[in-house]
Amino acid sequence: MSDKKLDLRTILKANKGDDLKLSNPLITASGTCGNGEELNDYFDINKLGAFCTKGITVDAQKGNKTPRIAETAAGIINSIGLENPGVDTFISEILPQCREYSLPIFANISGYSPEDFLTLADKLNDRPEIAGLEVNLSCPNIKGGGMIFGTDPEKVYQISKKIREIYSGYIIVKLTPNITDITSTALAAQKAGADAVAMINTLSALKIDIDKQEPLLANTFGGLSGPAIKPVALKMVYQSYKKLEIPIIGLGGVSSGEDVLEFILAGASAVGIGTINMLEPTAALRIIEEIKSYLRKHKIQKLSSLIGAAH
Amino acid sequence: MYEIFSNKEVGPDIYHLVLKCEGLEKEVKAGQFFNIKLSGINSYDPLLRRPLSVFDFSNESKRVEFVYKVVGKGTEILANYNPGEKLDLLGPLGSPFSISDRQSANIHLIGGGMGIAPLYLLAKKLKDLPIKVFLGAANKAELDFFADKFKNLGVEIHLAAMEEKLEIKGTALRLWDNYLKSELPSFVYCCGPEPLLSAVEIKALKEKIPGEISIEKRMGCGFGVCLSCSCESRNENEKNKRACVEGPVFAFGEVKYCE
């Protein structure tokens, strides 16, 4: 099959506004790719399916004390603590840079209270630079923050519903895996009118420095990401696919074309790439080639024909 | 991918790594670093690259050199690489030492432990000026390789060790502090553990001597996306500075120390 016939496009269906058409299923995972500029030094980020910004909050945050990162087997534990310049600076300084790119961009928003999410949704509504919001109801690294809302289906519903009333663009609710049944929060987001869910955020984790005999991270706990968490994420996508009508963005440890295909076969319409970018900034280009080579080998023309095919 | 020319032990657990870097287009400046992948192809353990400061670089011979100490899993893997094998490097990364406006005399370079490594390329660039180098480590064996290299540059060097008496028995800080009684420098460069950086900076600022430090932070990506290596600015109104992009070299008084 010639490369011209290979079709990597995927559609993120919207329940309210326009569907989002992505040239391929790869979306950068928030917090692993800055705001595009750094990665764009290594390759043209328009080659991605979509881009998701570093998480923003209402006010500027300096983040947690260092050390903020610990390594574990095939994974990292981070507790950055949402360091960001705040939404007003995001709008005045970062959004203008976003105009230089032609791919859909999602702004990742985080809050310390339900009101924070509404303030952010309001300030970002109708911004032409962004296609939508990724609502981070699952950050494990802020005190009293996102993850507390994200583990309670009722709170997920309430916050998502209020954001839906304010924000007219595409809404992705990003879910935490630190919960007994992720389908309960996924269904709550769907019921509230979210366009899609992203799963999973990091798994709550700990690393101890045995020389100092104390937790390595200044913040004690952090979020585990990287290849180590992929099977957990994949299981959650598989488990949610048949229960949900809205698209799933699958993420967690994706590092290869094979990983992307697993997530798509499990039921993801698009796939996030995160930690891999930190060690291989051009990973997206390699992954796209690996997907193409799989499609050629199996004589499959449309990648999207594989969504949920493992069920 | 760069081919290893040599990777020899030059002190107790201290290795000198020389890579051929024919394909490298960018100039490598003193104070910059490379981030080295140490897991094999399709392997993600250890997941993160390991940042190493450049010890020496020659554009003519197309060699980039590092000196590292085996301190953990990553460096242990690196020590087992052999000449002829290839390494995946990202770089050069980070902001270098500033050297263009250093015509003045009396420049002091202070290095502690493996923080000595990046000072060598710096000394090479400054060697036509009357510079003085103050080096400290645990013992003489850890300093021998560095001492020989600096001596070959023809610069004045002073050595201290914690475990045995060289010029003094003690730290690089005390060595330098003793020397300050006879001569105040006009500019100071310092690299080593944070307590050394912090103490040198405090002393220098008290005497109104400007300078630069190179800081070591736990890094994730090395190119500015993950914010793992953020350093808090001394200026309350400024945002954090990334050790991997705005640093690892900072001016005295620019960032707070915490580890």
Coordinates of C-alpha atoms in Angstrom, one line a residue:
Chain A
M1 CA 0.0 0.0 0.0
S2 CA 1.4 3.4 -0.9
D3 CA 2.0 5.9 1.8
K4 CA -0.5 8.3 0.1
K5 CA -3.3 5.9 0.8
L6 CA -2.5 5.6 4.5
D7 CA -5.0 7.6 6.5
L8 CA -4.0 8.5 10.1
R9 CA -6.7 11.0 10.6
T10 CA -9.0 10.8 13.6
I11 CA -12.1 12.7 14.6
L12 CA -12.9 13.8 18.1
K13 CA -16.7 14.0 18.0
A14 CA -18.3 17.0 19.7
N15 CA -21.6 16.8 21.4
K16 CA -22.3 20.5 21.1
G17 CA -20.0 22.4 18.7
D18 CA -17.9 21.2 15.7
D19 CA -16.2 17.9 15.6
L20 CA -12.4 18.2 15.8
K21 CA -10.5 16.7 12.9
L22 CA -7.0 15.6 13.8
S23 CA -4.4 14.8 11.1
N24 CA -3.2 11.9 13.3
P25 CA -4.1 10.6 16.8
L26 CA -1.1 12.0 18.6
I27 CA -1.7 14.7 21.2
T28 CA 1.0 16.0 23.5
A29 CA 0.3 15.3 27.2
S30 CA 0.1 18.5 29.3
G31 CA 3.2 19.3 31.2
T32 CA 5.6 17.3 29.1
C33 CA 5.9 19.6 26.2
G34 CA 5.9 23.2 27.6
N35 CA 3.9 25.4 25.4
G36 CA 5.2 24.2 22.1
E37 CA 8.2 26.5 21.6
E38 CA 10.8 24.2 23.1
L39 CA 9.6 21.1 21.2
N40 CA 9.3 23.1 18.0
D41 CA 13.1 23.6 18.2
Y42 CA 13.3 19.8 17.5
F43 CA 10.5 19.3 14.9
D44 CA 7.6 21.1 13.4
I45 CA 4.9 20.5 16.0
N46 CA 2.2 20.9 13.3
K47 CA 3.0 17.3 12.5
L48 CA 1.2 16.3 15.7
G49 CA -2.5 15.6 15.8
A50 CA -3.0 18.3 18.5
F51 CA -1.1 20.1 21.2
C52 CA -2.0 20.5 24.9
T53 CA -0.4 23.3 26.9
K54 CA 1.2 23.1 30.3
G55 CA -1.5 23.4 33.0
I56 CA -2.7 26.9 33.9
T57 CA -4.3 28.2 37.0
V58 CA -6.0 31.5 37.8
D59 CA -3.0 33.0 39.5
A60 CA 0.7 32.4 38.8
Q61 CA 2.2 29.5 40.6
K62 CA 5.8 29.0 41.5
G63 CA 5.3 25.3 41.9
N64 CA 6.6 22.9 44.6
K65 CA 10.1 22.9 46.1
T66 CA 12.7 20.8 44.4
P67 CA 13.5 17.9 44.1
R68 CA 10.4 17.6 41.9
I69 CA 11.3 14.5 39.9
A70 CA 12.4 11.0 40.9
E71 CA 13.1 8.1 38.6
T72 CA 11.8 4.6 39.0
A73 CA 11.8 1.5 36.9
A74 CA 10.7 2.6 33.4
G75 CA 8.9 5.6 34.9
I76 CA 9.2 9.0 36.7
I77 CA 7.5 10.4 39.7
N78 CA 6.9 14.2 39.4
S79 CA 5.6 16.8 41.7
I80 CA 6.1 20.0 39.7
G81 CA 3.1 21.6 41.4
L82 CA 1.6 23.3 38.4
E83 CA 4.3 26.0 38.0
N84 CA 2.7 28.4 35.5
P85 CA 2.4 32.2 34.9
G86 CA -1.3 32.4 35.5
V87 CA -4.2 32.7 33.1
D88 CA -3.8 36.4 32.3
T89 CA -0.2 36.1 31.3
F90 CA -1.1 32.9 29.5
I91 CA -3.6 34.9 27.4
S92 CA -1.3 37.9 26.8
E93 CA 2.0 36.0 26.2
I94 CA 1.4 32.4 25.3
L95 CA -1.8 32.5 23.3
P96 CA -0.2 34.9 20.7
Q97 CA 2.5 32.3 20.1
C98 CA -0.2 29.7 19.6
R99 CA -1.3 31.6 16.5
E100 CA 1.9 30.5 14.7
Y101 CA 0.7 26.9 14.7
S102 CA -2.0 25.4 12.5
L103 CA -2.9 22.4 14.6
P104 CA -5.7 22.3 17.2
I105 CA -4.5 23.4 20.6
F106 CA -6.0 22.6 24.0
A107 CA -5.5 24.7 27.0
N108 CA -5.1 22.5 30.1
I109 CA -6.8 24.2 33.1
S110 CA -6.4 23.4 36.8
G111 CA -8.0 24.8 39.9
Y112 CA -7.8 24.9 43.7
S113 CA -11.6 25.3 43.9
P114 CA -14.6 24.8 41.6
E115 CA -14.8 28.6 41.1
D116 CA -11.2 28.6 39.7
F117 CA -12.3 26.3 36.9
L118 CA -15.2 28.6 36.1
T119 CA -13.0 31.7 36.1
L120 CA -10.6 29.9 33.7
A121 CA -13.3 28.6 31.4
D122 CA -14.8 32.1 31.3
K123 CA -11.5 33.9 30.5
L124 CA -10.7 31.3 27.8
N125 CA -14.1 31.2 26.2
D126 CA -14.2 32.3 22.5
R127 CA -10.4 32.5 22.3
P128 CA -9.7 31.7 18.6
E129 CA -6.2 30.4 19.3
I130 CA -7.5 27.3 21.2
A131 CA -9.8 24.5 20.0
G132 CA -10.8 23.6 23.5
L133 CA -10.0 23.0 27.2
E134 CA -8.6 20.0 28.9
V135 CA -10.0 20.2 32.4
N136 CA -7.5 18.7 34.8
L137 CA -9.7 17.2 37.5
S138 CA -6.9 15.0 38.5
C139 CA -3.6 16.7 39.4
P140 CA -2.1 14.8 42.3
N141 CA 0.4 17.5 43.1
I142 CA -1.6 20.4 44.5
K143 CA -2.9 20.6 48.0
G144 CA -6.7 20.5 48.1
G145 CA -6.5 20.6 44.3
G146 CA -7.7 18.8 41.2
M147 CA -7.5 15.2 42.3
I148 CA -9.9 15.7 45.2
F149 CA -12.6 16.8 42.7
G150 CA -11.6 14.1 40.3
T151 CA -12.2 11.2 42.6
D152 CA -15.8 12.0 43.3
P153 CA -18.2 11.4 40.4
E154 CA -20.7 13.9 41.8
K155 CA -18.1 16.7 41.9
V156 CA -16.8 15.7 38.4
Y157 CA -20.4 16.1 37.2
Q158 CA -21.0 19.4 38.9
I159 CA -17.8 21.1 37.8
S160 CA -18.0 19.7 34.2
K161 CA -21.6 20.8 33.9
K162 CA -20.8 24.4 35.1
I163 CA -17.9 24.6 32.7
R164 CA -20.1 23.3 29.9
E165 CA -22.6 26.2 30.6
I166 CA -19.8 28.8 30.3
Y167 CA -17.5 27.4 27.7
S168 CA -18.6 26.9 24.1
G169 CA -15.5 25.2 22.6
Y170 CA -14.4 21.5 22.9
I171 CA -14.2 20.2 26.5
I172 CA -12.0 17.3 27.5
V173 CA -12.2 16.2 31.1
K174 CA -8.9 14.6 32.2
L175 CA -9.5 11.8 34.8
T176 CA -7.4 10.4 37.6
P177 CA -6.6 6.7 37.9
N178 CA -6.4 7.0 41.6
I179 CA -10.0 5.7 42.0
T180 CA -11.7 2.3 42.3
D181 CA -13.7 2.6 39.1
I182 CA -12.7 5.2 36.5
T183 CA -15.9 4.5 34.5
S184 CA -17.9 6.3 37.3
T185 CA -16.1 9.6 36.8
A186 CA -16.0 9.1 33.0
L187 CA -19.7 8.7 32.9
A188 CA -20.2 11.7 35.1
A189 CA -18.2 13.8 32.7
Q190 CA -20.2 12.5 29.8
K191 CA -23.5 13.2 31.6
A192 CA -22.4 16.7 32.3
G193 CA -21.9 17.4 28.6
A194 CA -18.1 17.0 28.2
D195 CA -17.1 16.3 24.6
A196 CA -14.4 13.8 25.5
V197 CA -12.5 12.3 28.4
A198 CA -8.8 11.9 28.7
M199 CA -7.4 9.0 30.8
I200 CA -5.2 8.7 32.7
N201 CA -3.4 11.3 34.7
T202 CA -0.5 10.1 36.8
L203 CA -0.7 7.4 39.5
S204 CA 0.0 8.7 43.0
A205 CA 3.4 7.4 44.0
L206 CA 6.4 7.6 46.4
K207 CA 10.2 7.4 46.2
I208 CA 12.4 7.2 49.3
D209 CA 16.0 8.3 49.3
I210 CA 17.7 5.5 51.3
D211 CA 20.8 7.5 52.0
K212 CA 18.9 10.4 53.5
Q213 CA 16.2 8.0 54.8
E214 CA 13.4 10.3 53.8
P215 CA 11.1 10.8 50.8
L216 CA 13.1 12.0 47.8
L217 CA 10.5 14.5 46.5
A218 CA 10.3 17.7 48.5
N219 CA 6.5 17.3 48.2
T220 CA 6.7 13.7 49.5
F221 CA 4.3 12.2 47.0
G222 CA 4.2 12.6 43.3
G223 CA 2.6 11.3 40.1
L224 CA 4.0 8.3 38.3
S225 CA 4.2 8.4 34.5
G226 CA 6.1 6.7 31.8
P227 CA 6.1 3.1 30.3
A228 CA 5.6 1.7 33.8
I229 CA 1.9 2.8 33.9
K230 CA 0.9 1.9 30.3
P231 CA -0.9 -1.4 31.1
V232 CA -3.0 0.3 33.8
A233 CA -4.0 3.1 31.5
L234 CA -4.8 0.7 28.7
K235 CA -7.0 -1.4 31.0
M236 CA -9.0 1.8 32.0
V237 CA -9.5 2.8 28.4
Y238 CA -10.6 -0.7 27.4
Q239 CA -12.9 -0.8 30.4
S240 CA -14.5 2.6 29.6
Y241 CA -14.9 2.2 25.8
K242 CA -18.1 0.2 25.8
K243 CA -19.7 2.2 28.5
L244 CA -19.1 5.6 27.0
E245 CA -20.5 7.3 23.9
I246 CA -18.0 10.2 23.9
P247 CA -14.5 9.8 22.6
I248 CA -11.6 8.7 24.8
I249 CA -8.2 10.2 24.6
G250 CA -5.9 7.5 25.9
L251 CA -2.6 8.3 27.6
G252 CA -0.2 6.8 30.0
G253 CA 3.3 5.7 29.1
V254 CA 2.9 5.7 25.4
S255 CA 6.3 5.4 23.8
S256 CA 5.9 3.6 20.5
G257 CA 3.6 3.0 17.6
E258 CA 2.7 -0.3 19.2
D259 CA 1.5 1.5 22.3
V260 CA -0.6 3.9 20.2
L261 CA -2.2 1.0 18.4
E262 CA -2.9 -0.8 21.7
F263 CA -4.8 2.3 22.9
I264 CA -6.7 2.6 19.7
L265 CA -7.6 -1.0 19.6
A266 CA -8.8 -0.7 23.2
G267 CA -11.1 2.2 22.2
A268 CA -9.2 5.5 22.2
S269 CA -9.9 7.9 19.4
A270 CA -6.7 9.8 20.1
V271 CA -3.6 9.1 22.1
G272 CA -1.5 11.3 24.4
I273 CA 2.3 11.2 24.4
G274 CA 3.9 12.6 27.4
T275 CA 7.0 11.3 29.3
I276 CA 8.6 10.0 26.2
N277 CA 9.0 13.5 24.9
M278 CA 11.2 14.3 27.8
L279 CA 13.8 11.9 26.7
E280 CA 13.2 11.9 23.0
P281 CA 11.8 15.2 21.8
T282 CA 11.2 13.9 18.3
A283 CA 9.4 10.8 19.5
A284 CA 6.2 11.8 17.8
L285 CA 7.8 11.6 14.4
R286 CA 9.2 8.1 15.1
I287 CA 5.8 6.9 16.5
I288 CA 4.0 8.2 13.3
E289 CA 6.4 6.2 11.2
E290 CA 5.9 3.1 13.3
I291 CA 2.1 3.4 13.0
K292 CA 2.4 3.7 9.2
S293 CA 4.6 0.7 9.0
Y294 CA 2.0 -1.3 11.0
L295 CA -0.8 -0.2 8.7
R296 CA 1.3 -1.2 5.6
K297 CA 2.1 -4.6 7.1
H298 CA -1.5 -5.3 7.9
K299 CA -2.8 -3.7 4.7
I300 CA -5.1 -1.4 6.7
Q301 CA -5.8 2.0 5.1
K302 CA -7.6 3.8 7.8
L303 CA -6.2 3.9 11.3
S304 CA -9.6 5.0 12.7
S305 CA -11.1 1.7 11.5
L306 CA -9.2 0.1 14.4
I307 CA -10.8 2.2 17.2
G308 CA -12.2 -0.3 19.7
A309 CA -11.4 -3.3 17.5
A310 CA -9.9 -5.3 20.3
H311 CA -13.4 -5.7 21.9
Chain B
M1 CA 24.6 9.1 17.9
Y2 CA 28.2 9.7 18.7
E3 CA 30.9 7.1 18.8
I4 CA 33.0 6.6 21.9
F5 CA 36.7 7.2 21.4
S6 CA 37.7 6.3 24.9
N7 CA 36.0 5.8 28.3
K8 CA 38.8 5.3 30.9
E9 CA 38.9 5.3 34.6
V10 CA 41.1 8.2 35.7
G11 CA 40.5 8.2 39.4
P12 CA 38.5 6.3 42.0
D13 CA 35.2 5.7 40.2
I14 CA 36.0 8.7 38.0
Y15 CA 35.9 8.3 34.3
H16 CA 37.0 10.4 31.3
L17 CA 34.7 9.9 28.4
V18 CA 35.8 11.1 24.9
L19 CA 33.3 11.1 22.0
K20 CA 33.8 11.7 18.4
C21 CA 31.2 14.3 17.3
E22 CA 31.7 14.7 13.6
G23 CA 28.1 15.4 12.9
L24 CA 27.8 18.1 15.6
E25 CA 27.1 21.5 14.0
K26 CA 26.7 23.7 17.0
E27 CA 29.6 25.1 18.8
V28 CA 29.9 23.8 22.4
K29 CA 30.6 26.4 25.0
A30 CA 32.0 26.2 28.5
G31 CA 29.3 25.5 31.0
Q32 CA 26.9 23.8 28.6
F33 CA 25.9 20.1 29.0
F34 CA 24.7 17.1 27.0
N35 CA 21.9 14.8 28.1
I36 CA 22.9 11.2 27.6
K37 CA 20.5 8.3 27.0
L38 CA 21.7 5.2 28.9
S39 CA 18.9 2.8 28.2
G40 CA 19.3 0.7 25.0
I41 CA 17.1 0.9 22.0
N42 CA 13.4 0.3 22.9
S43 CA 14.4 0.1 26.5
Y44 CA 13.3 2.7 29.1
D45 CA 15.2 1.8 32.2
P46 CA 16.8 4.1 33.3
L47 CA 14.1 6.3 31.7
L48 CA 15.7 9.7 32.0
R49 CA 18.8 10.8 30.3
R50 CA 21.8 11.8 32.4
P51 CA 23.0 15.4 32.1
L52 CA 26.8 15.7 32.0
S53 CA 28.7 19.1 31.8
V54 CA 31.2 19.4 29.0
F55 CA 34.8 18.9 30.3
D56 CA 36.5 19.7 27.0
F57 CA 35.5 20.4 23.4
S58 CA 37.6 20.8 20.3
N59 CA 35.9 21.9 17.1
E60 CA 39.1 21.1 15.1
S61 CA 39.4 17.5 16.3
K62 CA 35.6 17.1 16.7
R63 CA 35.9 15.7 20.2
V64 CA 33.6 16.3 23.1
E65 CA 34.8 15.2 26.5
F66 CA 33.2 14.5 29.9
V67 CA 34.5 13.6 33.3
Y68 CA 32.0 11.8 35.5
K69 CA 31.9 9.9 38.8
V70 CA 30.0 6.6 39.1
V71 CA 27.4 7.5 41.7
G72 CA 24.3 5.6 40.7
K73 CA 22.6 3.4 38.1
G74 CA 23.0 5.8 35.1
T75 CA 26.7 6.4 35.6
E76 CA 27.3 2.8 36.3
I77 CA 25.9 1.9 32.9
L78 CA 27.9 4.6 31.3
A79 CA 31.1 3.3 32.8
N80 CA 30.5 0.0 31.1
Y81 CA 30.4 1.5 27.6
N82 CA 33.5 0.7 25.4
P83 CA 35.3 2.5 22.6
G84 CA 33.6 2.0 19.3
E85 CA 30.1 1.8 20.9
K86 CA 27.7 4.7 20.2
L87 CA 25.8 7.0 22.6
D88 CA 22.6 8.9 22.0
L89 CA 23.2 12.5 23.2
L90 CA 21.0 15.6 23.2
G91 CA 22.8 18.9 23.2
P92 CA 24.7 21.1 23.7
L93 CA 22.1 22.3 26.1
G94 CA 21.9 25.2 28.6
S95 CA 23.4 28.6 28.9
P96 CA 27.2 28.8 29.1
F97 CA 29.5 30.8 31.3
S98 CA 29.9 34.4 30.0
I99 CA 33.5 35.0 28.9
S100 CA 33.4 37.7 26.3
D101 CA 33.8 40.6 28.7
R102 CA 36.5 39.2 30.9
Q103 CA 39.5 41.2 30.0
S104 CA 40.2 42.1 33.5
A105 CA 42.9 40.3 35.6
N106 CA 42.4 38.3 38.7
I107 CA 39.8 35.7 37.8
H108 CA 39.2 32.9 40.2
L109 CA 37.8 29.6 39.3
I110 CA 36.6 27.5 42.3
G111 CA 35.5 23.8 41.8
G112 CA 34.4 21.2 44.3
G113 CA 34.2 17.5 43.5
M114 CA 32.8 16.7 40.0
G115 CA 31.9 20.4 39.8
I116 CA 35.5 20.8 38.7
A117 CA 34.7 19.3 35.3
P118 CA 33.1 22.3 33.5
L119 CA 35.7 24.6 34.8
Y120 CA 38.4 23.0 32.6
L121 CA 36.9 24.2 29.2
L122 CA 36.3 27.6 30.8
A123 CA 40.0 27.8 32.0
K124 CA 41.1 26.9 28.5
K125 CA 39.1 29.8 27.1
L126 CA 40.5 32.2 29.7
K127 CA 44.0 30.9 29.9
D128 CA 45.6 33.9 28.4
L129 CA 44.4 35.9 31.4
P130 CA 46.0 35.6 34.8
I131 CA 43.5 33.1 36.3
K132 CA 43.8 31.1 39.5
V133 CA 42.1 27.8 40.0
F134 CA 41.0 26.5 43.4
L135 CA 40.0 22.8 43.4
G136 CA 38.8 20.6 46.3
A137 CA 37.7 17.0 46.5
A138 CA 37.7 14.1 49.0
N139 CA 41.2 13.1 48.4
K140 CA 44.3 13.5 46.1
A141 CA 43.3 10.6 43.9
E142 CA 40.1 12.3 42.9
L143 CA 42.1 15.5 42.0
D144 CA 45.1 14.0 40.2
F145 CA 43.6 13.8 36.7
F146 CA 42.1 17.4 36.9
A147 CA 45.3 18.8 38.4
D148 CA 47.4 17.5 35.6
K149 CA 45.0 18.8 33.0
F150 CA 44.9 22.3 34.5
K151 CA 48.7 22.3 35.0
N152 CA 49.2 21.6 31.3
L153 CA 47.2 24.7 30.5
G154 CA 49.8 26.7 32.4
V155 CA 47.4 28.2 34.9
E156 CA 48.0 28.7 38.6
I157 CA 46.3 26.0 40.6
H158 CA 45.6 25.4 44.3
L159 CA 44.5 22.1 45.7
A160 CA 42.6 21.0 48.9
A161 CA 41.4 17.6 50.0
M162 CA 39.1 16.6 52.9
E163 CA 40.9 13.4 53.8
E164 CA 44.5 14.5 53.4
K165 CA 46.7 17.6 53.5
L166 CA 47.5 19.1 50.1
E167 CA 47.9 22.8 50.2
I168 CA 45.5 22.5 53.1
K169 CA 43.3 19.8 54.5
G170 CA 39.8 20.9 54.0
T171 CA 37.3 22.2 51.4
A172 CA 37.7 24.2 48.2
L173 CA 35.9 26.9 50.1
R174 CA 38.4 27.2 52.9
L175 CA 41.3 27.0 50.4
W176 CA 39.9 29.9 48.5
D177 CA 38.9 31.8 51.7
N178 CA 42.6 31.6 52.9
Y179 CA 43.7 33.0 49.6
L180 CA 41.3 35.9 49.7
K181 CA 43.3 37.4 52.6
S182 CA 46.1 38.1 50.1
E183 CA 44.2 38.9 46.9
L184 CA 40.7 39.8 46.0
P185 CA 39.6 38.7 42.5
S186 CA 37.7 40.8 40.0
F187 CA 35.5 38.0 38.9
V188 CA 34.7 34.5 40.3
Y189 CA 33.4 31.3 38.6
C190 CA 32.3 28.5 40.8
C191 CA 30.9 25.0 40.3
G192 CA 30.2 22.3 42.8
P193 CA 27.8 21.3 45.6
E194 CA 25.2 23.9 46.6
P195 CA 26.7 24.7 50.0
L196 CA 30.0 25.6 48.2
L197 CA 28.1 27.8 45.6
S198 CA 26.1 29.5 48.3
A199 CA 29.1 30.2 50.6
V200 CA 31.3 31.5 47.7
E201 CA 28.5 33.7 46.5
I202 CA 27.9 35.2 50.0
K203 CA 31.6 36.0 50.4
A204 CA 32.0 37.4 47.0
L205 CA 28.9 39.6 47.2
K206 CA 30.1 40.9 50.5
E207 CA 33.2 42.1 48.8
K208 CA 31.2 43.3 45.8
I209 CA 32.9 40.8 43.5
P210 CA 30.7 39.7 40.6
G211 CA 30.7 36.1 39.4
E212 CA 28.8 33.1 38.1
I213 CA 27.9 29.7 39.4
S214 CA 26.9 26.5 37.7
I215 CA 24.2 24.7 39.5
E216 CA 23.4 21.0 39.6
K217 CA 19.7 20.1 39.8
R218 CA 17.7 17.0 39.3
M219 CA 16.6 17.3 35.7
G220 CA 13.9 15.7 33.7
C221 CA 14.1 16.6 30.1
G222 CA 17.1 19.0 29.9
F223 CA 15.5 21.3 27.3
G224 CA 12.9 23.2 29.2
V225 CA 9.6 21.4 29.0
C226 CA 9.1 19.6 32.3
L227 CA 10.1 22.2 34.9
S228 CA 11.7 19.7 37.2
C229 CA 14.9 21.8 37.6
S230 CA 13.2 25.1 38.4
C231 CA 15.3 27.4 40.5
E232 CA 13.5 30.2 42.5
S233 CA 14.7 33.6 41.5
R234 CA 16.0 36.0 44.2
N235 CA 13.9 38.7 42.6
E236 CA 10.4 38.1 44.0
N237 CA 8.8 39.6 40.9
E238 CA 10.6 37.2 38.5
K239 CA 9.4 33.8 37.5
N240 CA 11.4 30.7 38.2
K241 CA 14.4 29.9 36.1
R242 CA 15.1 26.5 34.6
A243 CA 18.5 25.1 35.4
C244 CA 18.5 23.4 31.9
V245 CA 17.6 26.5 29.8
E246 CA 18.3 29.8 31.6
G247 CA 21.0 27.9 33.6
P248 CA 22.9 25.9 34.6
V249 CA 25.1 29.0 34.8
F250 CA 23.6 31.9 36.8
A251 CA 25.1 35.2 38.0
F252 CA 25.8 35.6 41.7
G253 CA 22.5 36.6 43.4
E254 CA 20.3 35.3 40.6
V255 CA 18.8 32.2 42.2
K256 CA 18.0 30.8 45.6
Y257 CA 19.7 27.6 46.9
C258 CA 17.6 25.0 48.5
E259 CA 19.1 21.5 48.3

